[in-house]
Coordinates of C-alpha atoms in Angstrom, one line a residue:
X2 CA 32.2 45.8 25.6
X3 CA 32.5 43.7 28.8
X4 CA 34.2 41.0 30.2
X5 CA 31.2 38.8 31.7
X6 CA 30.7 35.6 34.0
X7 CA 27.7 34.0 33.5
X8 CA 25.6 32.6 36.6
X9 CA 22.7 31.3 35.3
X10 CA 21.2 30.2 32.1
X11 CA 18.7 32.2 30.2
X12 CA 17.4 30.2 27.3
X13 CA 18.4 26.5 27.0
X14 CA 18.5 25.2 23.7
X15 CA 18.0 21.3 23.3
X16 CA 20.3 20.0 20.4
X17 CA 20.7 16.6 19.1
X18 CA 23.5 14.9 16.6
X19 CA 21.4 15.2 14.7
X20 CA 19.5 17.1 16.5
X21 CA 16.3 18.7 17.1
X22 CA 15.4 21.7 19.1
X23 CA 13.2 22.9 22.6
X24 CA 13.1 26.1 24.1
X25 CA 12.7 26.9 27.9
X26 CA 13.0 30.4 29.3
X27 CA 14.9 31.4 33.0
X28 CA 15.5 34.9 33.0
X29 CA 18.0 34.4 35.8
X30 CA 21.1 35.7 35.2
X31 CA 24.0 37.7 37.4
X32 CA 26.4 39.4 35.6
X33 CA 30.1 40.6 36.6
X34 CA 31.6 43.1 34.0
X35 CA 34.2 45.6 33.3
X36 CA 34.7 47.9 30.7
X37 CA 37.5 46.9 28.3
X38 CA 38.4 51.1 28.5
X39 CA 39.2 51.2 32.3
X40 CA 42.1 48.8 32.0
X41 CA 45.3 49.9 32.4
X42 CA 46.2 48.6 29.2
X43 CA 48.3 50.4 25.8
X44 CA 45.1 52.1 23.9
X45 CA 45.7 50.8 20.7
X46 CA 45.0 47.5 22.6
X47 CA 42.0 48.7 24.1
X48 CA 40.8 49.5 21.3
X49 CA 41.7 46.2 19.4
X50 CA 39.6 44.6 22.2
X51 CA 36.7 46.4 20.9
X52 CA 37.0 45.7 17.4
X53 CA 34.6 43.6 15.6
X54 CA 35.1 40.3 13.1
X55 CA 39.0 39.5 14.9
X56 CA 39.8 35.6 14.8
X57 CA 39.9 33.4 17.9
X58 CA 41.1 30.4 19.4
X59 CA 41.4 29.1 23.1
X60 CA 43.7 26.2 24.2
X61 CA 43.5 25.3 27.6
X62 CA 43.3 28.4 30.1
X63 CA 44.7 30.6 26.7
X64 CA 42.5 32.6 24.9
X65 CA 43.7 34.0 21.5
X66 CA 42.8 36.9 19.8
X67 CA 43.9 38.4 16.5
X68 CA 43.6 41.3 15.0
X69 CA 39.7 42.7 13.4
X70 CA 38.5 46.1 12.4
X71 CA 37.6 49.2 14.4
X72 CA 37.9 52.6 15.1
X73 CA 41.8 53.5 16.1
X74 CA 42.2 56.6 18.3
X75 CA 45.6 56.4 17.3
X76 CA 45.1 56.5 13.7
X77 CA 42.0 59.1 14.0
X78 CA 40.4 56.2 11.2
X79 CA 39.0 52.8 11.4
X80 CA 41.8 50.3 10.2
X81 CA 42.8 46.7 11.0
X82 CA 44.1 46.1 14.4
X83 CA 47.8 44.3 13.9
X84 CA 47.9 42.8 17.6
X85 CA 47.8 39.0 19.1
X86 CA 46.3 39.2 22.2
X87 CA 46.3 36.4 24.8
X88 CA 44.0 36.4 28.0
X89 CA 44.6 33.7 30.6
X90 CA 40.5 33.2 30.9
X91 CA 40.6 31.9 35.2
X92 CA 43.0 35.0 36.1
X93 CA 40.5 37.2 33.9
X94 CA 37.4 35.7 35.6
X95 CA 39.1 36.4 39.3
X96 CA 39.7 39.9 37.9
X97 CA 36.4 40.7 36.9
X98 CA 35.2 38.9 39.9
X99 CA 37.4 40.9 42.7
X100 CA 37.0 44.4 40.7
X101 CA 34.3 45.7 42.7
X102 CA 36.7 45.0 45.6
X103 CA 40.0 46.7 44.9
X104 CA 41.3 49.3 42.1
X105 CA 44.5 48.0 42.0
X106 CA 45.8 47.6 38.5
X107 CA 49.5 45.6 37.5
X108 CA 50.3 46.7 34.1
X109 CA 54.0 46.7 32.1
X110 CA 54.4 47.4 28.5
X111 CA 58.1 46.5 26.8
X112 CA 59.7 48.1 24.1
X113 CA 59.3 45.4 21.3
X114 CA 55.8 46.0 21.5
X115 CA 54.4 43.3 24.0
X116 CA 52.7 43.9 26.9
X117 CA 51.2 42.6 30.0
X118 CA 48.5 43.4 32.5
X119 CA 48.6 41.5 35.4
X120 CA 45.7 39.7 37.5
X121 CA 44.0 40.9 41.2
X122 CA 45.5 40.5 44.8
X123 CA 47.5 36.9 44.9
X124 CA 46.9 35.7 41.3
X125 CA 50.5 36.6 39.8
X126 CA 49.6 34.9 36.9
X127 CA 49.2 37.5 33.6
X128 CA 45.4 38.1 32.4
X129 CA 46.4 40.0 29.5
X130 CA 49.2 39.7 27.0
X131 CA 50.1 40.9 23.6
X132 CA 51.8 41.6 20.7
X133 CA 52.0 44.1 18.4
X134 CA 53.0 42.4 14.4
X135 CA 51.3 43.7 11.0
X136 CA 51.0 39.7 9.9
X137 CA 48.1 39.8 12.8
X138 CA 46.9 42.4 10.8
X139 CA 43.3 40.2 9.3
X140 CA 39.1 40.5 9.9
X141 CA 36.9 38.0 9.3
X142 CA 39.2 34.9 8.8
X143 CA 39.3 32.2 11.3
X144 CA 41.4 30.6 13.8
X145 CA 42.3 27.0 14.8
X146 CA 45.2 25.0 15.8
X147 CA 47.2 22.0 13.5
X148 CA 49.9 20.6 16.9
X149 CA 51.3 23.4 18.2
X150 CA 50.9 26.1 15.8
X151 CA 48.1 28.3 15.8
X152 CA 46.7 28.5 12.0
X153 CA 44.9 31.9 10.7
X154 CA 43.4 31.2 6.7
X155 CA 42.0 34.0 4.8
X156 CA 39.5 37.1 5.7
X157 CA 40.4 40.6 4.8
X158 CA 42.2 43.8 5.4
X159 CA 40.5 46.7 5.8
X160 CA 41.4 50.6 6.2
X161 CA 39.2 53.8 6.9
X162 CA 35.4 54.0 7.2
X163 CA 33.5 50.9 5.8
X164 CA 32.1 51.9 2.5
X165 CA 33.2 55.3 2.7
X166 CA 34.5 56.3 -0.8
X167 CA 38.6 55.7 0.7
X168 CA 37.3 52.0 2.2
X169 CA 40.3 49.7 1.1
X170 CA 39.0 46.2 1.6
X171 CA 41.6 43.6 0.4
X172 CA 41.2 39.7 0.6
X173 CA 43.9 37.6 2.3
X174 CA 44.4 35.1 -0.2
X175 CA 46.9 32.7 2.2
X176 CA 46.8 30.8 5.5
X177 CA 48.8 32.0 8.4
X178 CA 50.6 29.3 10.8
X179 CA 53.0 30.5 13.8
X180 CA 53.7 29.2 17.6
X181 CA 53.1 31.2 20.3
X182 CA 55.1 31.0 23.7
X183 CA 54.5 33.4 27.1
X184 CA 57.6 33.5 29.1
X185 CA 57.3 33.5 32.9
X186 CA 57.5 37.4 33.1
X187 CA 54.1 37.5 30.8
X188 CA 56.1 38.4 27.3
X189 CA 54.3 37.1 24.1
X190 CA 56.1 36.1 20.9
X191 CA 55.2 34.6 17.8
X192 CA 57.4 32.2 16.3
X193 CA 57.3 30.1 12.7
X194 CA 55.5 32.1 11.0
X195 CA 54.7 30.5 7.5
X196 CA 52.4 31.9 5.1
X197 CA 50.7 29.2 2.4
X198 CA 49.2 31.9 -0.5
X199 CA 46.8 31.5 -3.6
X200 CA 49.3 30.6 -6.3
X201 CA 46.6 29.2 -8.9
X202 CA 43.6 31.3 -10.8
X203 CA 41.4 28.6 -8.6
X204 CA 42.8 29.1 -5.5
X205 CA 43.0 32.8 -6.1
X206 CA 39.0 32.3 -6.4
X207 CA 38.4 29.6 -3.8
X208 CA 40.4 31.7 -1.2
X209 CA 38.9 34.9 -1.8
X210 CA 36.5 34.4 1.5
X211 CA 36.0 36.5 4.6
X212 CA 33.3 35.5 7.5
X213 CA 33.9 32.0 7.1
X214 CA 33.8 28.6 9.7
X215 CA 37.5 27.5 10.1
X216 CA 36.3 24.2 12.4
X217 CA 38.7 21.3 13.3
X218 CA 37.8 18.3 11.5
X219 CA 38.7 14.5 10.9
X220 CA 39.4 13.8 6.6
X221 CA 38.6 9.9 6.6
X222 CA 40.3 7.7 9.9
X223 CA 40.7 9.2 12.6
X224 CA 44.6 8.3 12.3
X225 CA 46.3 10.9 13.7
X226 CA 46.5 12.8 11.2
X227 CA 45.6 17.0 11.6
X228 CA 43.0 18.8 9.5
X229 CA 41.0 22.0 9.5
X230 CA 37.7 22.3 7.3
X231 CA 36.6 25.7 6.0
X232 CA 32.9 26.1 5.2
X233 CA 31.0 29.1 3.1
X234 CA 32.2 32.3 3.3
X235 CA 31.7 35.3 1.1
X236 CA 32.2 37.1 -1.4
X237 CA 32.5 35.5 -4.6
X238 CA 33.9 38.2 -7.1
X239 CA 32.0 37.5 -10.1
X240 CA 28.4 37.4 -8.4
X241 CA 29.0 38.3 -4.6
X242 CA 27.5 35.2 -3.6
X243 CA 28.6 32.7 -1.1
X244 CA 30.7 29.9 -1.6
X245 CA 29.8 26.6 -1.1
X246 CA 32.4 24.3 -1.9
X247 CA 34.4 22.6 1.4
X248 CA 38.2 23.6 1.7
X249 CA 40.4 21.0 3.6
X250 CA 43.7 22.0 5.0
X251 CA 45.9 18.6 5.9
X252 CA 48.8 18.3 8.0
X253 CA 50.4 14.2 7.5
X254 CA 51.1 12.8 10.3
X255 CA 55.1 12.8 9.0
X256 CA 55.2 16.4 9.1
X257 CA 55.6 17.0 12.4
X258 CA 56.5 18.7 14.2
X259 CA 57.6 21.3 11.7
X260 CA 54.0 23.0 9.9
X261 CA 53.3 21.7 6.1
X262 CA 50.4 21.7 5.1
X263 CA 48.4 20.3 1.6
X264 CA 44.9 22.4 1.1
X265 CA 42.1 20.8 -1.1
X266 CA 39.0 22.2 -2.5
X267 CA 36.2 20.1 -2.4
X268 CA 34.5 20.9 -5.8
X269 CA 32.0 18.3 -6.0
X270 CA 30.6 19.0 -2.8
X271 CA 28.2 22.5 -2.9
X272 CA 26.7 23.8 0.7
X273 CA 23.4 24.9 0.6
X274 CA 22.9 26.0 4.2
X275 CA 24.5 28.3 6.7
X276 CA 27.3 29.6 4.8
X277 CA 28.2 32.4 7.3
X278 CA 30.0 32.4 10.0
X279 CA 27.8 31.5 13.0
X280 CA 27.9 29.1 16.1
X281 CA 28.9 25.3 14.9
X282 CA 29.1 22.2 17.3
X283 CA 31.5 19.6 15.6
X284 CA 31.2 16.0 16.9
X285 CA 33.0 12.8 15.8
X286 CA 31.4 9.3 15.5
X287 CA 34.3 6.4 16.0
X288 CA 32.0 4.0 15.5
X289 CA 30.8 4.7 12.1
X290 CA 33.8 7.3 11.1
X291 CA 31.2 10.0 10.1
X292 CA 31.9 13.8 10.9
X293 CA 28.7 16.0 12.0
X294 CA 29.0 19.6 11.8
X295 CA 26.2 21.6 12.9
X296 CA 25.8 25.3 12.2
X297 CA 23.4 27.7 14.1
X298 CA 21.3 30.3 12.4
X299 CA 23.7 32.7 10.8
X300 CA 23.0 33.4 7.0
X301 CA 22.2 31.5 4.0
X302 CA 22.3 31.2 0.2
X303 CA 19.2 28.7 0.7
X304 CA 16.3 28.8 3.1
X305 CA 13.4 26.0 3.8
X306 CA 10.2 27.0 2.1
X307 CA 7.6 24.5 3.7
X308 CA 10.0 21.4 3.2
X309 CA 11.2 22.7 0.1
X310 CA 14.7 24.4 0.1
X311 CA 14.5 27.7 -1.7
X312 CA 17.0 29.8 -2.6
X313 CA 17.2 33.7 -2.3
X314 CA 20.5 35.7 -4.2
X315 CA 19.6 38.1 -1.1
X316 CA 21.5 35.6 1.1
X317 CA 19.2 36.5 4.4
X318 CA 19.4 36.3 8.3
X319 CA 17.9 32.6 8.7
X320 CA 16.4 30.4 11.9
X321 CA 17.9 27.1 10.3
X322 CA 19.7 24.8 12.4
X323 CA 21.3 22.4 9.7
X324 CA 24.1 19.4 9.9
X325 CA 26.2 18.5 7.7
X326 CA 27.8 15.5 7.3
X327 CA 30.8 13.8 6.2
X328 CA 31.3 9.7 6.2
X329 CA 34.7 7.7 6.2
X330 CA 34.0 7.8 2.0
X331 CA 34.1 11.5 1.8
X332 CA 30.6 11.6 1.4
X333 CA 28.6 14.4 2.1
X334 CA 25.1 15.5 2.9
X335 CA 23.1 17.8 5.2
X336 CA 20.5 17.9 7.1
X337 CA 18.1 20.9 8.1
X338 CA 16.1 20.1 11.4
X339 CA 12.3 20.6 12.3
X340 CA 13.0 22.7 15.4
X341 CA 14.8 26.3 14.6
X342 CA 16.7 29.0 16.5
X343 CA 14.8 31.3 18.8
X344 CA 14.6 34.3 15.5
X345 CA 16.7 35.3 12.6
X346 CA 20.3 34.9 14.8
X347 CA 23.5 33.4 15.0
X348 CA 25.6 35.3 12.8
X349 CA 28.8 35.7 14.8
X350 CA 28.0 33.8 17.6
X351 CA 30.5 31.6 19.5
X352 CA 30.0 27.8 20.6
X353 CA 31.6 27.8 24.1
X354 CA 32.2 24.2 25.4
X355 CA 31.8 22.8 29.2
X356 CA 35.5 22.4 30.5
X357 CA 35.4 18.9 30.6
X358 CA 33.3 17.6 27.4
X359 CA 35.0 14.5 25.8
X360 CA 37.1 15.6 22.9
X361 CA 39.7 14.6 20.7
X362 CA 42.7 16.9 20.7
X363 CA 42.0 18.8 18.0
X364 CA 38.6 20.3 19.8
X365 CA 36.0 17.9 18.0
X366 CA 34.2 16.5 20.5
X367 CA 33.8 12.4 20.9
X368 CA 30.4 11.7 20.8
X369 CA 31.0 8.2 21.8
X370 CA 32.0 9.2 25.3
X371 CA 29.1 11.2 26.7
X372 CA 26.3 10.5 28.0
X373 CA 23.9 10.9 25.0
X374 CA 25.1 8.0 23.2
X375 CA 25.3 6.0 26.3
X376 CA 22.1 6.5 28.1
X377 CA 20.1 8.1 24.8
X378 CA 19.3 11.2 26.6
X379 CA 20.1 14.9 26.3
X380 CA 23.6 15.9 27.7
X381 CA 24.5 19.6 28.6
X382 CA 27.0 20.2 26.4
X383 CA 27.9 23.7 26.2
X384 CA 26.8 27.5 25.2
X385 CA 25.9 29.6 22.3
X386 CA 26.1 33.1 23.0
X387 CA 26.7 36.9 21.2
X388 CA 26.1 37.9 17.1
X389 CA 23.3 39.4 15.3
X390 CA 19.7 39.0 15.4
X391 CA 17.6 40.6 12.5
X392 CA 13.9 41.8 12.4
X393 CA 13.6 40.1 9.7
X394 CA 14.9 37.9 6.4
X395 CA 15.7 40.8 4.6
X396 CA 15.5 44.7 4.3
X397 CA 15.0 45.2 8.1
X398 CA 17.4 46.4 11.1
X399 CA 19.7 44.2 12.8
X400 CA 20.9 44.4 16.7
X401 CA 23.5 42.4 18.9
X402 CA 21.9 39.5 20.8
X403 CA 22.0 39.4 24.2
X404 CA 20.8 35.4 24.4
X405 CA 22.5 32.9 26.1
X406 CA 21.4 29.5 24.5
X407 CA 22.3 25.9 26.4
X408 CA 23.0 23.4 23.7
X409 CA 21.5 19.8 25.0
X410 CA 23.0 16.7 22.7
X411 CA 21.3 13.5 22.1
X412 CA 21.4 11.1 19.5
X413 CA 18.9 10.9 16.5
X414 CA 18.0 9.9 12.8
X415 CA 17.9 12.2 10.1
X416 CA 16.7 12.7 6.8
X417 CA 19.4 14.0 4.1
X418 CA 18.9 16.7 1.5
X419 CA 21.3 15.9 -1.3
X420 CA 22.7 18.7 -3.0
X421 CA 24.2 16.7 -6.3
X422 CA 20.9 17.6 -8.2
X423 CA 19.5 13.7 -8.6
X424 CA 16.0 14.7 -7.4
X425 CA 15.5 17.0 -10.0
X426 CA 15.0 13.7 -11.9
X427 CA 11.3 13.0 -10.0
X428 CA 10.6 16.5 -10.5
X429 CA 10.6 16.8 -14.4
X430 CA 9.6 13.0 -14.9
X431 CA 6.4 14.5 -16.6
X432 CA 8.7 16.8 -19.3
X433 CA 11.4 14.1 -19.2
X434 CA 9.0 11.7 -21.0
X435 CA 8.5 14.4 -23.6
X436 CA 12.3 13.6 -25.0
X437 CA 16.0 14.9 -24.2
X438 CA 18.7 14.9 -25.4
X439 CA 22.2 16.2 -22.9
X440 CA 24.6 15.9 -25.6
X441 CA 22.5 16.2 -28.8
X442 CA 24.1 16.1 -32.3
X443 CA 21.5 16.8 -34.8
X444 CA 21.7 19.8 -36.9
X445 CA 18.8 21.5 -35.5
X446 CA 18.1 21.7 -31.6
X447 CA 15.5 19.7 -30.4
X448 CA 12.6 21.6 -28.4
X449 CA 13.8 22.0 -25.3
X450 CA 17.2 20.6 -23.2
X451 CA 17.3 19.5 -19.5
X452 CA 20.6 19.5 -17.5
X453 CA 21.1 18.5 -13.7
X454 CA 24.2 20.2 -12.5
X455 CA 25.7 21.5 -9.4
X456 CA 28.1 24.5 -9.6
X457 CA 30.1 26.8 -7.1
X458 CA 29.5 29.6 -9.3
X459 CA 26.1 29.0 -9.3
X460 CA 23.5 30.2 -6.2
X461 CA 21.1 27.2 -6.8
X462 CA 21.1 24.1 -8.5
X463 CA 19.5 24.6 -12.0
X464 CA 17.3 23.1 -14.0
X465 CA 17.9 24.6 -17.8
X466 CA 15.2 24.9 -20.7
X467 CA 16.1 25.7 -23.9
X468 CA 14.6 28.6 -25.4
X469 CA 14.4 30.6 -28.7
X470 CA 17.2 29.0 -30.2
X471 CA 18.3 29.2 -33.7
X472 CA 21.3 28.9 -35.8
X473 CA 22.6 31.9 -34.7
X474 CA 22.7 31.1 -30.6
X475 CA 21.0 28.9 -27.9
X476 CA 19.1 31.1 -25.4
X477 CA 18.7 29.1 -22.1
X478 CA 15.9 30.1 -19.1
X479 CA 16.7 28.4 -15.9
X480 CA 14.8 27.7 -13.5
X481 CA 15.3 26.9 -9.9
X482 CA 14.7 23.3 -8.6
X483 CA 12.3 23.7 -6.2
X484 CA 8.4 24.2 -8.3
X485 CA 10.3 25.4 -11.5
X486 CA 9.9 29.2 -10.3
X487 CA 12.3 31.5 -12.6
X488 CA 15.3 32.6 -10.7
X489 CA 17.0 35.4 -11.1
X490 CA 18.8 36.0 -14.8
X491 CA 16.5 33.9 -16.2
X492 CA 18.4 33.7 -19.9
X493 CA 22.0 33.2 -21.2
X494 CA 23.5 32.4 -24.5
X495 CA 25.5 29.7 -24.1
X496 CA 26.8 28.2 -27.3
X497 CA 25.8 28.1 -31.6
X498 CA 24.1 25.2 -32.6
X499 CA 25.1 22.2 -32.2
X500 CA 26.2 21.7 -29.1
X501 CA 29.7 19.8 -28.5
X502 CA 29.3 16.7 -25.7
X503 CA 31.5 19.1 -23.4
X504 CA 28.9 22.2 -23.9

């Protein structure tokens, strides 16, 4: 693992709100590195720097990092790193820059567990900093900022080998706020700290997600007011399928500037696309009041067969670039695009913004001020870089991704795909006409029963047919939406006959 300055760009990626997508190659590229191991830095930190699913967050010339899982030479096992580590990103790149050039290392460690290693030659400013604190102590949640406090929602703790027959893997059912501040003499401290947990059997489900998005967002006007969306995720314990409903955390503008918080789950809302955690670009239309959030590759419940969208339980590496969006109403929809990601990536990537893109200052970026909605043409707007790439869908080896993609913005119409199940109407018009009944109260069920639903327990919407029924049960075969192909557990007894209005 390396510390890296990009010179040049190797593949540009054109991206539009909504967007589509054009690939160019330049294999020109310079790289600057140094091996996280040959700093002069506490081990356990070195090896925290190594570790893999840790949350992140940069403000200004601050880069956070906190905690993930890896391989402790300490511990002689792989556990979850309880560290906050801050880089100062400029005094970093003059290190790595000027490293070739002198071996001359600052370093102090204190006795509360901070820590500081300083910068190269002149540059007296810190480049690393940390803090050692077992609440940092999470993989695979997410990181993002409500004022001044640094929020942390969900993931997992893990201990030992993962998989092994001692794994421990334990959901973090709550969101983690704090304050940071880094004194003149490069000491980190967290401050704050207030922990929000799962008190209800539905948040206790909702919140039980690791490998998430945790994106800034805008709920309704942009008034002021602070909010943090969470999209997808995984596992859900009943089925280990993704989860697709939205959750909202909201800060009132009358809270500040102490931290508290309401969190909402969106349950009428169901993702289809892009649940895992991959590269998003969120952008912000004043002019309309509409949210679009736009997710790279990654993994997903559903996949486009043809123009169809298909799911697969399997939940595979995908090339869809999809958007979705939000209005002023609290409407959503998505969007998959025509163009798709250079191979089955973007699981884990980052989105790494030029240093002065337009945004608000919660990190969404104003899509009113550049130059794509001013001039309608493509606008440079940043870089998508790192993950996974797989060989294939499914069932075939994965690798790290060494592509650096140049995300170009303009401004274009899209076509939604609605998720609340009203096209299954067109689709069934033919058995429709046949005769149904959704709440039937005769004393023998009729031949067959149609429902159009949309659940977060479910992996598709469903279309279900009734099925060998009798006065002793109602056996149901469901069917996905798209062609009527059986999905998977084709049959379920629901209910006796008849059926209440509420069954």
């Amino acid at each position: 693992v390396c510390v890296c300055v990009c010179v040049c760009v190797c593949v540009c990626l054109s991206f539009l709100s909504p967007l589509s997508v054009s690939l160019t190659l330049k294999l020109k590229l310079k790289w600057y590195n140094v091996s996280v191991m040959s700093l002069n830095i506490d081990a356990d930190v070195q090896d925290t720097l190594v570790a893999t699913n840790a949350q992140s967050y940069q403000r200004d010339d601050i880069l956070y990092l906190a905690g993930g899982y890896g391989y402790s030479r300490t511990a002689k096992t792989f556990v979850t790193f309880p560290y906050l580590v801050a880089f100062n990103v400029p005094a970093c790149v003059r290190y790595v820059l000027s490293r070739s050039r002198s071996n001359n290392h600052n370093y102090h460690h204190n006795n509360d567990g901070s820590g500081g290693g300083g910068g190269e030659g002149d540059d007296i400013r810190s480049c690393v900093m940390w803090k050692k604190d077992s609440r940092m102590a999470v993989a695979g949640g997410g990181m993002e900022r409500l004022g001044d406090f640094l929020v942390m929602p969900l993931g997992a703790y893990y201990r030992n080998l993962y998989q092994d027959k001692n794994f421990v893997e334990e959901y973090q059912q709550d969101i983690r706020m704090f304050n940071v501040t880094i004194t003149p003499d490069s000491t980190l401290s967290i401050n704050g700290f207030t922990q929000v947990s799962a008190t209800s059997d539905e948040e206790r489900t909702q919140w039980h997600r690791r490998d998430l998005h945790v994106l800034p967002t805008f709920t309704g006007t942009n008034d002021g007011a602070l909010s943090i969306a969470m999209y997808g995720g995984v596992f859900t314990p009943k089925d280990e399928q993704p989860y697709l409903n939205p959750i909202f955390i909201n800060q009132p503008i009358a809270a500040r500037p102490v931290i508290n918080v309401t969190v909402t789950t969106d349950t009428a809302y169901a993702q289809m696309f892009n649940q895992y955690e991959c590269g998003s670009v969120v952008t912000y239309d004043n002019t309309t009041r509409t949210m679009y959030t736009t997710f790279f590759g990654g993994m997903s419940l559903y996949y486009m067969n043809g123009s169809v969208p298909t799911p697969d339980p399997m939940v595979p590496f995908v090339d869809i670039i999809s958007t979705l969006v939000r209005e002023e109403s609290g409407k959503m929809y998505e969007a998959v695009h025509s163009n798709k990601m250079p191979g089955f990536m973007g699981s884990s990537t980052a989105f790494i913004p030029l240093p002065k893109l337009p945004m608000y200052k919660n990190g969404v970026i104003d899509v009113n001020a550049i130059g794509s909605y001013k001039e309608g043409k493509a606008v440079h707007i940043g870089w998508i870089y790192g993950g996974i790439t797989g060989v294939a869908p499914n069932d075939g080896p994965s690798y790290a991704s060494d592509l650096l993609l140049a995300v170009y913005h303009s401004i274009q119409s899209i076509s939604a795909i609605e998720s609340d199940g009203l096209s299954l109407s067109s689709v069934l018009s033919t058995e429709l006409s046949t005769g149904v009944s959704l709440a039937p109260s005769s004393a023998s069920p009729p031949s067959f029963l149609f429902c159009d639903f949309c659940s977060a327990s479910a992996s598709h919407i469903a279309v279900w047919f009734l099925s060998n029924a009798s006065s002793n049960g109602v056996r149901l075969r469901k069917f996905c939406a798209s062609g009527l192909a059986p999905a998977p557990s084709s049959t379920l007894t629901v209910a006796k006959w008849p059926l209440s209005a509420a069954q």
